[in-house]
CSV table of C-alpha atoms and ligand atoms in Angstrom, one decimal:
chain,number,residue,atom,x,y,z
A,647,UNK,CA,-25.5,26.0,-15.8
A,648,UNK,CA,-27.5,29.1,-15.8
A,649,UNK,CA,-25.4,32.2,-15.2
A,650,UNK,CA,-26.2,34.2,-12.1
A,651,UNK,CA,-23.3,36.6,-12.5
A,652,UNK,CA,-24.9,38.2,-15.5
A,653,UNK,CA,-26.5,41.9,-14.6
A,654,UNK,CA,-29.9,43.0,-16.1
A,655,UNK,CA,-30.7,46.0,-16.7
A,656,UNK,CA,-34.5,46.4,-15.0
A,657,UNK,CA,-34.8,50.0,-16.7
A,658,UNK,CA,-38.2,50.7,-18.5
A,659,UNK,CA,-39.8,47.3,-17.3
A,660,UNK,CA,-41.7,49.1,-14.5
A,661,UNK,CA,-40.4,47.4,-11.8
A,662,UNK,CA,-41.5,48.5,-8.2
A,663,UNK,CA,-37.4,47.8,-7.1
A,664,UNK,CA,-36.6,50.2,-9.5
A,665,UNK,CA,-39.2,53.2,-9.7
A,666,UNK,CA,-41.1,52.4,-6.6
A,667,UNK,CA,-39.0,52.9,-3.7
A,668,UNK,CA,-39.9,56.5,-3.2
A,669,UNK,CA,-43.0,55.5,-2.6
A,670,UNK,CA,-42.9,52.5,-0.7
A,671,UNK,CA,-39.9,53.2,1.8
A,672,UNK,CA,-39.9,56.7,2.7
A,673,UNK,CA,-43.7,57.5,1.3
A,674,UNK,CA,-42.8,60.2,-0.9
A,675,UNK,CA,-43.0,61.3,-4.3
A,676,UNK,CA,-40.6,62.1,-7.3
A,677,UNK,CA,-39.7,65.4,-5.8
A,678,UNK,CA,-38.0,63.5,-3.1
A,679,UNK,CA,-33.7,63.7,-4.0
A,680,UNK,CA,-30.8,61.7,-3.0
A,681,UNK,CA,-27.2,62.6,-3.6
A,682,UNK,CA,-27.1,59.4,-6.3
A,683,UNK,CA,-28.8,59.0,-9.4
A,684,UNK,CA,-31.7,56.5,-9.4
A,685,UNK,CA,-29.7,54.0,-11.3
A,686,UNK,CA,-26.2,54.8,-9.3
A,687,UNK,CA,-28.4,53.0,-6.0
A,688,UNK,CA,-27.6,49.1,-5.2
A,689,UNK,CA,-31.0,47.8,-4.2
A,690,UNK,CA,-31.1,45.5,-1.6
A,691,UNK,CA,-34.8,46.4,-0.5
A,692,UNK,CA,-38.5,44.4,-2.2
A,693,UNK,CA,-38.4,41.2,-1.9
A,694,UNK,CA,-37.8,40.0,-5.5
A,695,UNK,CA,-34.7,38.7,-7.3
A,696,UNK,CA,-32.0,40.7,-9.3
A,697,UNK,CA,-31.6,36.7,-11.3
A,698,UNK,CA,-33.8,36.1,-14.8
A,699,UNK,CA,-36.6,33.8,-14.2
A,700,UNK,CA,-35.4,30.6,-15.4
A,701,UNK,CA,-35.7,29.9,-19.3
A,702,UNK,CA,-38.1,26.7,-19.3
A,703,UNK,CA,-40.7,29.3,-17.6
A,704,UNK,CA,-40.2,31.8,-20.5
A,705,UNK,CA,-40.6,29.0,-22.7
A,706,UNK,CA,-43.6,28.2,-21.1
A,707,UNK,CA,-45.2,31.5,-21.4
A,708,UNK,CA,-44.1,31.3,-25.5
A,709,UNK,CA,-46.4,28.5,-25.8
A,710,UNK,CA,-48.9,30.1,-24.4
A,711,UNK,CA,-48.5,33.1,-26.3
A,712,UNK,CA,-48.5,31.3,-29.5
A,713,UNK,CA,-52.1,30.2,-28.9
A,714,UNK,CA,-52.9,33.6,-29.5
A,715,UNK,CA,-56.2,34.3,-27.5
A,716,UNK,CA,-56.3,35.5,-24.0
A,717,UNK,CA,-59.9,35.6,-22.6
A,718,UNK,CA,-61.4,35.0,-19.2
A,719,UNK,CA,-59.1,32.4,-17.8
A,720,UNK,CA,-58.6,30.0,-14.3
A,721,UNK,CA,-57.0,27.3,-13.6
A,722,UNK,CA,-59.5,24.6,-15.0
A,723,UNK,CA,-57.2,22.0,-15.8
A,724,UNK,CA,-55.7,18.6,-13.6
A,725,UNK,CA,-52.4,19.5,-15.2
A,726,UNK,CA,-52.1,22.6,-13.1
A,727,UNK,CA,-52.7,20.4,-9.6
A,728,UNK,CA,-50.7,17.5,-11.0
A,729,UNK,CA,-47.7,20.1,-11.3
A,730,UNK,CA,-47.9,21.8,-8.3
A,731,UNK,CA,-49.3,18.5,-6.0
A,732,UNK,CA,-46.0,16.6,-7.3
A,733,UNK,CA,-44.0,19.3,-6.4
A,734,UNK,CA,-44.9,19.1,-2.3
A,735,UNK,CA,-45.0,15.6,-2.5
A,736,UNK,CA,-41.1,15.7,-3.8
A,737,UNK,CA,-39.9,18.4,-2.1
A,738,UNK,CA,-42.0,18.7,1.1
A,739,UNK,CA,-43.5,15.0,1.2
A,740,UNK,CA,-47.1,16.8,1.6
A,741,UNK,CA,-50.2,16.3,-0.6
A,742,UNK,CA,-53.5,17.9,-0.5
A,743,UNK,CA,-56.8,17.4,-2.1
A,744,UNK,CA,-57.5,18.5,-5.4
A,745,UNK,CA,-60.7,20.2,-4.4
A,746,UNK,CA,-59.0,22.3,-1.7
A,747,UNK,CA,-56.6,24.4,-4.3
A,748,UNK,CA,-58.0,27.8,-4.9
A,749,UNK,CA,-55.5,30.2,-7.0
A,750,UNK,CA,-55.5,34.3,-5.8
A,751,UNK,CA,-53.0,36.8,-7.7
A,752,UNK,CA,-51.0,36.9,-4.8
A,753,UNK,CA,-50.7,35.9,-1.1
A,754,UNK,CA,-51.2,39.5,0.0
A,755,UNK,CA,-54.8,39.6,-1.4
A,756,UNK,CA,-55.6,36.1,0.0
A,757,UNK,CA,-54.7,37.4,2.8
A,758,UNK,CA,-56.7,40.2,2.6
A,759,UNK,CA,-59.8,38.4,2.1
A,760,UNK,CA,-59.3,36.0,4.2
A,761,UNK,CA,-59.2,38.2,7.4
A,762,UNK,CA,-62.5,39.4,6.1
A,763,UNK,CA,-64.4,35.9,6.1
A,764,UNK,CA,-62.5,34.0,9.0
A,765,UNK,CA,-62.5,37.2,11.7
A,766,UNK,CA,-65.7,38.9,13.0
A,767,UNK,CA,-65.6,42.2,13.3
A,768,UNK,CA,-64.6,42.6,17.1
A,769,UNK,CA,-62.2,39.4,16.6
A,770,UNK,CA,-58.6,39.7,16.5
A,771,UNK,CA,-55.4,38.4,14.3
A,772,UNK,CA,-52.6,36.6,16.1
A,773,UNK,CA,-48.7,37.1,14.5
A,774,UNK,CA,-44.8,36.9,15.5
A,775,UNK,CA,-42.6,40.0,15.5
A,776,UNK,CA,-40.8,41.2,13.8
A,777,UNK,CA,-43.4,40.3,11.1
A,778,UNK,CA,-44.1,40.7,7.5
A,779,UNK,CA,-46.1,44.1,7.7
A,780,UNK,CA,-48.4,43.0,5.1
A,781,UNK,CA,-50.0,40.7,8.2
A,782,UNK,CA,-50.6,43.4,9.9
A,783,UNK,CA,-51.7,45.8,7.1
A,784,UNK,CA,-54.4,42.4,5.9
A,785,UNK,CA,-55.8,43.2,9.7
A,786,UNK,CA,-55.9,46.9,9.4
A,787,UNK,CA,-57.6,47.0,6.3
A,788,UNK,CA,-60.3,44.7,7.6
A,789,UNK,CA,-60.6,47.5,10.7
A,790,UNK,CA,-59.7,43.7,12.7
A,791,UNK,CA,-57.4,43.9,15.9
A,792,UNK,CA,-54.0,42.5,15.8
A,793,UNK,CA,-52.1,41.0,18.5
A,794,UNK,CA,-48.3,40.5,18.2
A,795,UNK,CA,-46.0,37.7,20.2
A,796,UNK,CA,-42.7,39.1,20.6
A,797,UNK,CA,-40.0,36.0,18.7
A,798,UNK,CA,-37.1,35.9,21.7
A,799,UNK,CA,-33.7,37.2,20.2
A,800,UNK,CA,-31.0,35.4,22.0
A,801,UNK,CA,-27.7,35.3,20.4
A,802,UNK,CA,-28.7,36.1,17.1
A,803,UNK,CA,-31.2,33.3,16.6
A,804,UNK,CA,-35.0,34.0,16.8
A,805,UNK,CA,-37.2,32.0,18.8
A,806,UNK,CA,-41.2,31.6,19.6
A,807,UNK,CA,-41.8,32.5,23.1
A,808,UNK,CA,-44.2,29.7,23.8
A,809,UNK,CA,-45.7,31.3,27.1
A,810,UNK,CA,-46.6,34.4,25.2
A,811,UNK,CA,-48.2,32.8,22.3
A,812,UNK,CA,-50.2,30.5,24.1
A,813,UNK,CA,-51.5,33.2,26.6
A,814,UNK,CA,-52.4,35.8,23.7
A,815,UNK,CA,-53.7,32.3,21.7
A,816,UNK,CA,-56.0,31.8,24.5
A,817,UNK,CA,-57.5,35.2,24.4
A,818,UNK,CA,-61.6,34.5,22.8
A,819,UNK,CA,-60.9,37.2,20.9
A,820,UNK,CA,-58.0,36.2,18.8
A,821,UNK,CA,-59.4,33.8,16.1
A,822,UNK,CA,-56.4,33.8,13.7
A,823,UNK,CA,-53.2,33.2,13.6
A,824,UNK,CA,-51.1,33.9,10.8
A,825,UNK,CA,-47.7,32.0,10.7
A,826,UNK,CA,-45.0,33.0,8.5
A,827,UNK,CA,-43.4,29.5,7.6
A,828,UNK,CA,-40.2,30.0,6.8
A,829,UNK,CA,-40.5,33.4,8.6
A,830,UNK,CA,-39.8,36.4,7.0
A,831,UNK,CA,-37.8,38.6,8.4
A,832,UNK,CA,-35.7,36.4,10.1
A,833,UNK,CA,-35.2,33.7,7.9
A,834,UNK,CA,-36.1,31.5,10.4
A,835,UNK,CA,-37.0,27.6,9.1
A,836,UNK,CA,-39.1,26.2,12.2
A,837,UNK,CA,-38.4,23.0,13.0
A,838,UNK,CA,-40.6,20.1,13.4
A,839,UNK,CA,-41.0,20.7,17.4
A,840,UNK,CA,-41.5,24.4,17.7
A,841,UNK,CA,-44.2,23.9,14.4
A,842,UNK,CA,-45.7,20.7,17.0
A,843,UNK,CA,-46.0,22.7,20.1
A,844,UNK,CA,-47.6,25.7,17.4
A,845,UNK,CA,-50.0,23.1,16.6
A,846,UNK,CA,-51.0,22.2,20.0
A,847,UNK,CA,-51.9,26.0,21.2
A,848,UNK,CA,-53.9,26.3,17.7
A,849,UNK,CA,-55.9,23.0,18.8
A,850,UNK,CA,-56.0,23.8,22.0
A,851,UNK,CA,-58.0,27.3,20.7
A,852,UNK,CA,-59.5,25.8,17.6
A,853,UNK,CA,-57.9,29.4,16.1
A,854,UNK,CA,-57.7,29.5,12.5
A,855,UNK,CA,-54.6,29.5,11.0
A,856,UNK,CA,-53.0,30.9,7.2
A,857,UNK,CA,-49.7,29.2,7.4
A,858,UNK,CA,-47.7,31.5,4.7
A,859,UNK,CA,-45.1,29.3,3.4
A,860,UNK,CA,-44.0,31.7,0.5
A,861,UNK,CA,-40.5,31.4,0.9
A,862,UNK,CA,-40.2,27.6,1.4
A,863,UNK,CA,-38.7,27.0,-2.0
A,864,UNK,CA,-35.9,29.1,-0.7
A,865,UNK,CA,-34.2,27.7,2.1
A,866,UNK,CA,-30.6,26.8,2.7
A,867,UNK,CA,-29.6,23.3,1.5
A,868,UNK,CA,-28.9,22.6,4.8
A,869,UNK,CA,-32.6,23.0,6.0
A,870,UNK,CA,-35.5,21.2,5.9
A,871,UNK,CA,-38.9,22.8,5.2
A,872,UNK,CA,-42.0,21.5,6.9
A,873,UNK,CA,-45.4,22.7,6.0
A,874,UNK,CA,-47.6,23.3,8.9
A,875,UNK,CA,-50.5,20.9,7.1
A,876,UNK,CA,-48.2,17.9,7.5
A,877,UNK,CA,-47.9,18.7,11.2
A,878,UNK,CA,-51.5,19.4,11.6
A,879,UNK,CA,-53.1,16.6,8.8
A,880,UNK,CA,-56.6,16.6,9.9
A,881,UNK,CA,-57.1,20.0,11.3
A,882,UNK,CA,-59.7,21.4,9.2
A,883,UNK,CA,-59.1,25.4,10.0
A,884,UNK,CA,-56.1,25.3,8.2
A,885,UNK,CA,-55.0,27.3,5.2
A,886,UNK,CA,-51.9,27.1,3.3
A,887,UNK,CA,-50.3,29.5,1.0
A,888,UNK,CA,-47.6,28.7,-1.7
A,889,UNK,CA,-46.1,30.4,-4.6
A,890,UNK,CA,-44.1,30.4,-7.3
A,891,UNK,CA,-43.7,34.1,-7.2
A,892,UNK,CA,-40.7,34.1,-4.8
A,893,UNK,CA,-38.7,31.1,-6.1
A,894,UNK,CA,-38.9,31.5,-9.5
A,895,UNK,CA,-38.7,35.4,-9.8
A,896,UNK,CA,-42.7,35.6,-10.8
A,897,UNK,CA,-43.8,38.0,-8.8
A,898,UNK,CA,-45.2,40.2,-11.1
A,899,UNK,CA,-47.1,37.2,-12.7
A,900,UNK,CA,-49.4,37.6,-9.6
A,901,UNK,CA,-50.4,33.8,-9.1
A,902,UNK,CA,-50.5,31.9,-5.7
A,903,UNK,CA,-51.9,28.6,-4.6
A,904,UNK,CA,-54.2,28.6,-1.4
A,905,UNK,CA,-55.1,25.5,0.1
A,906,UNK,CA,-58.2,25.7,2.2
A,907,UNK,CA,-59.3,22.4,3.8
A,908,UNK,CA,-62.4,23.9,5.5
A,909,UNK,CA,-65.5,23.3,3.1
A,910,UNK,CA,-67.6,26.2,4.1
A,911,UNK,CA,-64.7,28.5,4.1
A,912,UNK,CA,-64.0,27.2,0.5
A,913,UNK,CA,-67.6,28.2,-0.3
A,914,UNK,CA,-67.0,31.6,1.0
A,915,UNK,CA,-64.3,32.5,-1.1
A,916,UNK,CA,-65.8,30.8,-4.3
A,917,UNK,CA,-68.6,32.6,-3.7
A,918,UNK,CA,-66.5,36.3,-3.4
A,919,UNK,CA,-63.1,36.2,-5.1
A,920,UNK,CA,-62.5,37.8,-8.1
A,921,UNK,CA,-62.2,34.3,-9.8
A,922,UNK,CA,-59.9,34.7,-12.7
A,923,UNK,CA,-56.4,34.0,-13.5
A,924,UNK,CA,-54.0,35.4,-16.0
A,925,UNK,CA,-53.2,32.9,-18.7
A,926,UNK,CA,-49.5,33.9,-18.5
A,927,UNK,CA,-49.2,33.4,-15.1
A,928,UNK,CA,-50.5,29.9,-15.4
A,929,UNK,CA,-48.7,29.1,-18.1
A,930,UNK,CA,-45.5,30.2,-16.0
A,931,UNK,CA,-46.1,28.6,-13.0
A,932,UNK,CA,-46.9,25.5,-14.5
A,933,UNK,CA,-44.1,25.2,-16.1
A,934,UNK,CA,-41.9,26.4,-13.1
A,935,UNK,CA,-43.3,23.4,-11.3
A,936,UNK,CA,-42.9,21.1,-14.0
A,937,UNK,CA,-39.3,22.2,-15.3
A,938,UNK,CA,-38.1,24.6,-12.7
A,939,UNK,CA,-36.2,21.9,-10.2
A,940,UNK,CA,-32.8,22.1,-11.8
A,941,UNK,CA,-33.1,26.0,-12.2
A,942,UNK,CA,-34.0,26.3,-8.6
A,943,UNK,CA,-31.1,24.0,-7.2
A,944,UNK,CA,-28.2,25.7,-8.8
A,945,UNK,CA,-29.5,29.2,-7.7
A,946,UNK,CA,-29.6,27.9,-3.9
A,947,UNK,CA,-26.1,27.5,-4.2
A,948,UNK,CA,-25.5,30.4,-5.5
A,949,UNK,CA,-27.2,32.4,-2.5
A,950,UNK,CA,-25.8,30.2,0.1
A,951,UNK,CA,-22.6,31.7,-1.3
A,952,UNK,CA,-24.0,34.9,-1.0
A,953,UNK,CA,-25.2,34.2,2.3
A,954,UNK,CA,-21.7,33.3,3.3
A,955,UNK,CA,-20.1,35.6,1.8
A,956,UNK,CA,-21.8,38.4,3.4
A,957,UNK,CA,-21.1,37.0,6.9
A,958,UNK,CA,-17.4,37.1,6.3
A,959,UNK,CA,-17.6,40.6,5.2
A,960,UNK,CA,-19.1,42.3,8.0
A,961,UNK,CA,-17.2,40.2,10.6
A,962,UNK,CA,-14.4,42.1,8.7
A,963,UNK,CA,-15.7,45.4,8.0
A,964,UNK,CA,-18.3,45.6,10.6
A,965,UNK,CA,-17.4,43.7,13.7
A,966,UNK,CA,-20.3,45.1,16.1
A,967,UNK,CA,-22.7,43.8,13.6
A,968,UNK,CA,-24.8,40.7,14.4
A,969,UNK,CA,-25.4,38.4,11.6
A,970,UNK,CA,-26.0,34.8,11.3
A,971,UNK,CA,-27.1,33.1,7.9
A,972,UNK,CA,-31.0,33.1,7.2
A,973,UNK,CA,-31.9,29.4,7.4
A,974,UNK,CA,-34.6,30.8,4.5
A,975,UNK,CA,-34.9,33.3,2.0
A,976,UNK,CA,-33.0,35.5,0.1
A,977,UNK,CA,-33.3,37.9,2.9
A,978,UNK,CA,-30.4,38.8,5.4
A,979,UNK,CA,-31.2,40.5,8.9
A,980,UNK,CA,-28.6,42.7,10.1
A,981,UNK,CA,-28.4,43.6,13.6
A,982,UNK,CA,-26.7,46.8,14.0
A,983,UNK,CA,-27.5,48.4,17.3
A,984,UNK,CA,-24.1,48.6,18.0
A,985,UNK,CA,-24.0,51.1,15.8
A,986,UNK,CA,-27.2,53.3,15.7
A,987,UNK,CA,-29.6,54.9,18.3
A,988,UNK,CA,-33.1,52.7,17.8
A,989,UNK,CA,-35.2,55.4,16.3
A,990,UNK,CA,-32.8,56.2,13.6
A,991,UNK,CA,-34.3,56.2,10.2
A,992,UNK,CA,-31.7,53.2,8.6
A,993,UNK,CA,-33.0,53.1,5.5
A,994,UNK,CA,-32.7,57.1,4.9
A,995,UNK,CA,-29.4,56.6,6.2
A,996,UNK,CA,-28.3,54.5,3.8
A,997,UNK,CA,-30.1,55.4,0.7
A,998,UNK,CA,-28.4,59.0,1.6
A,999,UNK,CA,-25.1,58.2,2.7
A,1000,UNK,CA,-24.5,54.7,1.2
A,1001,UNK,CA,-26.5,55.1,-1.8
A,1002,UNK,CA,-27.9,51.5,-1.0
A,1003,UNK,CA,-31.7,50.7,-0.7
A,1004,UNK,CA,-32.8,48.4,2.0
A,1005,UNK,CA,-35.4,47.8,4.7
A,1006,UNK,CA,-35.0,48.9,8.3
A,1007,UNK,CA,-36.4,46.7,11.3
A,1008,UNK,CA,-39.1,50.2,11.4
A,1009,UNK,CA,-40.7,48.2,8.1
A,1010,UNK,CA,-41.7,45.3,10.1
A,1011,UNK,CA,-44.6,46.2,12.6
A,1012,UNK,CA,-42.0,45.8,16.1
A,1013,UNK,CA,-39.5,44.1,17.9
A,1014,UNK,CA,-37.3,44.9,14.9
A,1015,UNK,CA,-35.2,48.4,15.7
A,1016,UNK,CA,-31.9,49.0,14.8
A,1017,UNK,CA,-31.8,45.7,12.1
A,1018,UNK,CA,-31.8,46.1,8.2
A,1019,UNK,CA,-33.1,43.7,6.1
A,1020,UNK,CA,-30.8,43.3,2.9
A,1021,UNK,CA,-31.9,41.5,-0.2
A,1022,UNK,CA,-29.0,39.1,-1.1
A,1023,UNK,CA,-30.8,37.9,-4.7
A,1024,UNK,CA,-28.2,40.0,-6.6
A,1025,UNK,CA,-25.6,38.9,-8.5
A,1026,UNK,CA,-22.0,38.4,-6.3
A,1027,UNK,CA,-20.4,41.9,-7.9
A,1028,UNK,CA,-23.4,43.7,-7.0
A,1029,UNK,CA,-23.6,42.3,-3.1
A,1030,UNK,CA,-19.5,43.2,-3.0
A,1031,UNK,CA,-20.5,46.9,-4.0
A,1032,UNK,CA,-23.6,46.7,-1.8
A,1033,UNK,CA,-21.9,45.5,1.3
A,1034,UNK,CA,-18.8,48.0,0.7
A,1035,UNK,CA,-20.7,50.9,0.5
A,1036,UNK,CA,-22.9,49.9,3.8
A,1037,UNK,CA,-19.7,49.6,5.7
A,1038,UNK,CA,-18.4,52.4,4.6
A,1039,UNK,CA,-21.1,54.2,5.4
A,1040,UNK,CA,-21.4,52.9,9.0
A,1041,UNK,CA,-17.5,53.6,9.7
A,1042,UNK,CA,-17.7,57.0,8.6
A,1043,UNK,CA,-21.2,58.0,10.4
A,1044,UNK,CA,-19.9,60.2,12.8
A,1045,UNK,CA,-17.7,62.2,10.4
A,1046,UNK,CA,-20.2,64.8,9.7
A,1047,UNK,CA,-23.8,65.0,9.1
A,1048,UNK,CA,-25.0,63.0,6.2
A,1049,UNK,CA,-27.7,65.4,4.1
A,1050,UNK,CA,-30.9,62.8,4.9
A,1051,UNK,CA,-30.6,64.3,8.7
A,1052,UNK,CA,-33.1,67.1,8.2
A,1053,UNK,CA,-34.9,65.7,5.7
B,2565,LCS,N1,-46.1,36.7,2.2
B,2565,LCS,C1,-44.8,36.9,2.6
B,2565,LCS,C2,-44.3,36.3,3.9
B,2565,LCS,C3,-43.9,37.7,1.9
B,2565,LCS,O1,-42.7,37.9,2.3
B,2565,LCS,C4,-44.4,38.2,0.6
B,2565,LCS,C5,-43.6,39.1,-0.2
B,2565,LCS,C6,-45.7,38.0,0.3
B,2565,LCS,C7,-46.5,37.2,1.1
B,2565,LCS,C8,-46.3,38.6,-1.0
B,2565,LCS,O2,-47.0,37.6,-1.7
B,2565,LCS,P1,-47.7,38.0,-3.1
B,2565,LCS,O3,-48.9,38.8,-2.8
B,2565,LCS,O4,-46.7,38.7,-3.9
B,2565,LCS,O5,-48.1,36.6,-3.6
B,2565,LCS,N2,-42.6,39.7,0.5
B,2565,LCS,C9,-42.0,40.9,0.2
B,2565,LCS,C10,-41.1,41.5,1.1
B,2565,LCS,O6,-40.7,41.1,2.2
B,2565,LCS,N3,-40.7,42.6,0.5
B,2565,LCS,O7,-41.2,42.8,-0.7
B,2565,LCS,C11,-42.2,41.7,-0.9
């Protein structure tokens, strides 16, 4: 049994939870202050995991080590496919072709180039909001157009509006879509229908699609994940990204798998990526997909406990709040516009008043005011503290001014 309770102590490993949130939430420097110390915050915020990455992956990473040289390096050998291929055919029931695996450090720059060589310069990107911002961010840097379909929020629960995705779908313009599958930040698991009628707009538009499946791994035991190349099995514009960065706590390691069926696609970005991989990260990932199963399933029970114990705390301590367990992730969505105004600044107001760091619904391009998104990968004595000090927070807003206001 691998312990989940214990706390680790991130200081000095130059973690971007830990010394980058400055930065990358409120876009400021060191000069920036909060009423806490850096290490008195609970942070709920980045999308990585407060658990040690499971010990067979370390182990793999010794051997490699212990070969002591670490030139140029990809992914040249079967091994590598054989571990990952098994993998979606166990867990997902999906295979793909050996030839069509081409490794990136990281979805983000995939994505990246990928906008680049699928979208012409006057050609736009198709997403759902709220959305990953880095979808939007991959179209920006690209100077590409994006188009956003609104996800319906109707008690809670997220869902595609059909009529508005096939309308902006059928725009000439818009030539990619980029699905978040499980979707991040709602957590939502799309099931075999909505992923069907998905398909049938994409046909119907020969668009392009990057279906991001990052987070599958991490999905309630209750759920079912379906990648979108089992629903679509000989649709050749289709591109699949996987990782073992979320599930196994390897972001860092900066490997990702992307599947791209098309041929002359495949040329393209043979032809342009920066084609080399870090031995480490290879020797991690392999062994994640190899060894990792065991590690995996005992840490999905421990966040669907997390997951439900967070639910019965707010119904307590925060009544007006609207929560329902993510169907993926390690991400919960907090709807708290009961509470706040929509163009409050929730994540100043908690890293100020609550001493917390999360994500507010302004981090996630629209359709997202007035939620936060908190990061439930923590160990259970950390979440308590967490979820305390956010209620606490709320309940008491409107006793005083809390010091963030003017700043
Ligand atoms: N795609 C999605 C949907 C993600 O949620 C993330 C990380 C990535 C890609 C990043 O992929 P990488 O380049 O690391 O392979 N999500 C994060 C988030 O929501 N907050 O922090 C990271």
């Amino acid at each position: 049994m691998y312990n989940f309770d214990e706390i680790i102590d991130r200081k000095h490993t130059n973690a971007m939870n830990t010394d980058g949130f400055r930065d990358y939430i409120f876009h400021a420097d060191e000069t920036m202050t909060f009423p806490y110390r850096d290490e008195e915050f609970i942070r709920m915020w980045v999308a990585d995991m407060e658990f040690a990455t499971p010990d067979v992956v370390i182990d793999g990473m010794r051997e490699r080590l212990d070969k002591r040289i670490f030139g140029y390096t990809r992914v040249f050998e079967k091994s590598y496919y054989d571990a990952f291929s098994a993998w979606c055919r166990k867990r997902y029931g999906w295979s793909f072709d050996r030839k069509e695996l081409a490794m990136s450090n990281g979805i983000i720059p995939a994505l990246y180039e990928l906008v680049e060589y699928i979208c012409k310069p006057d050609e736009k990107v198709l997403f759902l909001t709220p959305s990953y911002a880095y979808f939007k961010y991959a179209a920006d840097f690209n100077k590409r157009d994006y188009v956003c379909s609104d996800l319906i929020y109707e008690d809670g629960y997220y869902s595609v509006d059909f009529e508005d995705f096939a309308k902006k779908a059928a725009d000439e313009k818009t030539t990619l879509f980029i699905l978040c599958n499980p979707h991040n930040p709602s957590g939502r698991v799309w099931k075999e229908k909505e992923l069907e009628k998905m398909a049938e707009i994409i046909s119907k538009n020969h668009l392009w699609v990057i279906s991001d499946e990052i987070h599958c791994d991490l999905i309630r035991q209750n759920q079912k994940h379906i990648p979108m190349g089992k629903v679509m099995p000989d649709y050749g514009r289709l591109i699949t990204a996987m990782a073992p960065s979320k599930t196994f706590n390897l972001a860092g390691m900066m490997i990702s798998n992307v599947m791209i069926r098309d041929d002359e696609l495949r040329e393209i970005w043979l032809g342009r990526h920066y084609n080399f991989d870090n031995p480490l990260s290879i020797a991690a990932a392999q062994a994640a997909y190899e060894k990792g199963e065991q590690w995996l399933e005992e840490l999905r029970v421990y966040l669907d406990e997390n997951f439900r114990f967070t639910g019965e705390y707010l119904k307590e301590h925060l009544p007006k709040a609207k929560y329902r367990i993510s169907e993926a992730t390690y991400l919960a969505w907090v709807d708290l516009n009961a509470y706040f105004e929509p163009d409050e600044h929730l994540p100043l107001f908690f890293a100020y008043k609550a001493g917390v760091l999360l994500e507010g619904g302004n981090m996630f391009v629209q359709n997202s005011d007035g939620f936060i998104r908190l990061n439930l990968a923590c160990p259970k004595a950390v979440l308590k503290e967490g979820l305390k000090r956010i209620c606490e927070a709320v309940n008491t807003k409107h006793e005083g001014k809390y010091l963030g206001e003017n700043g």
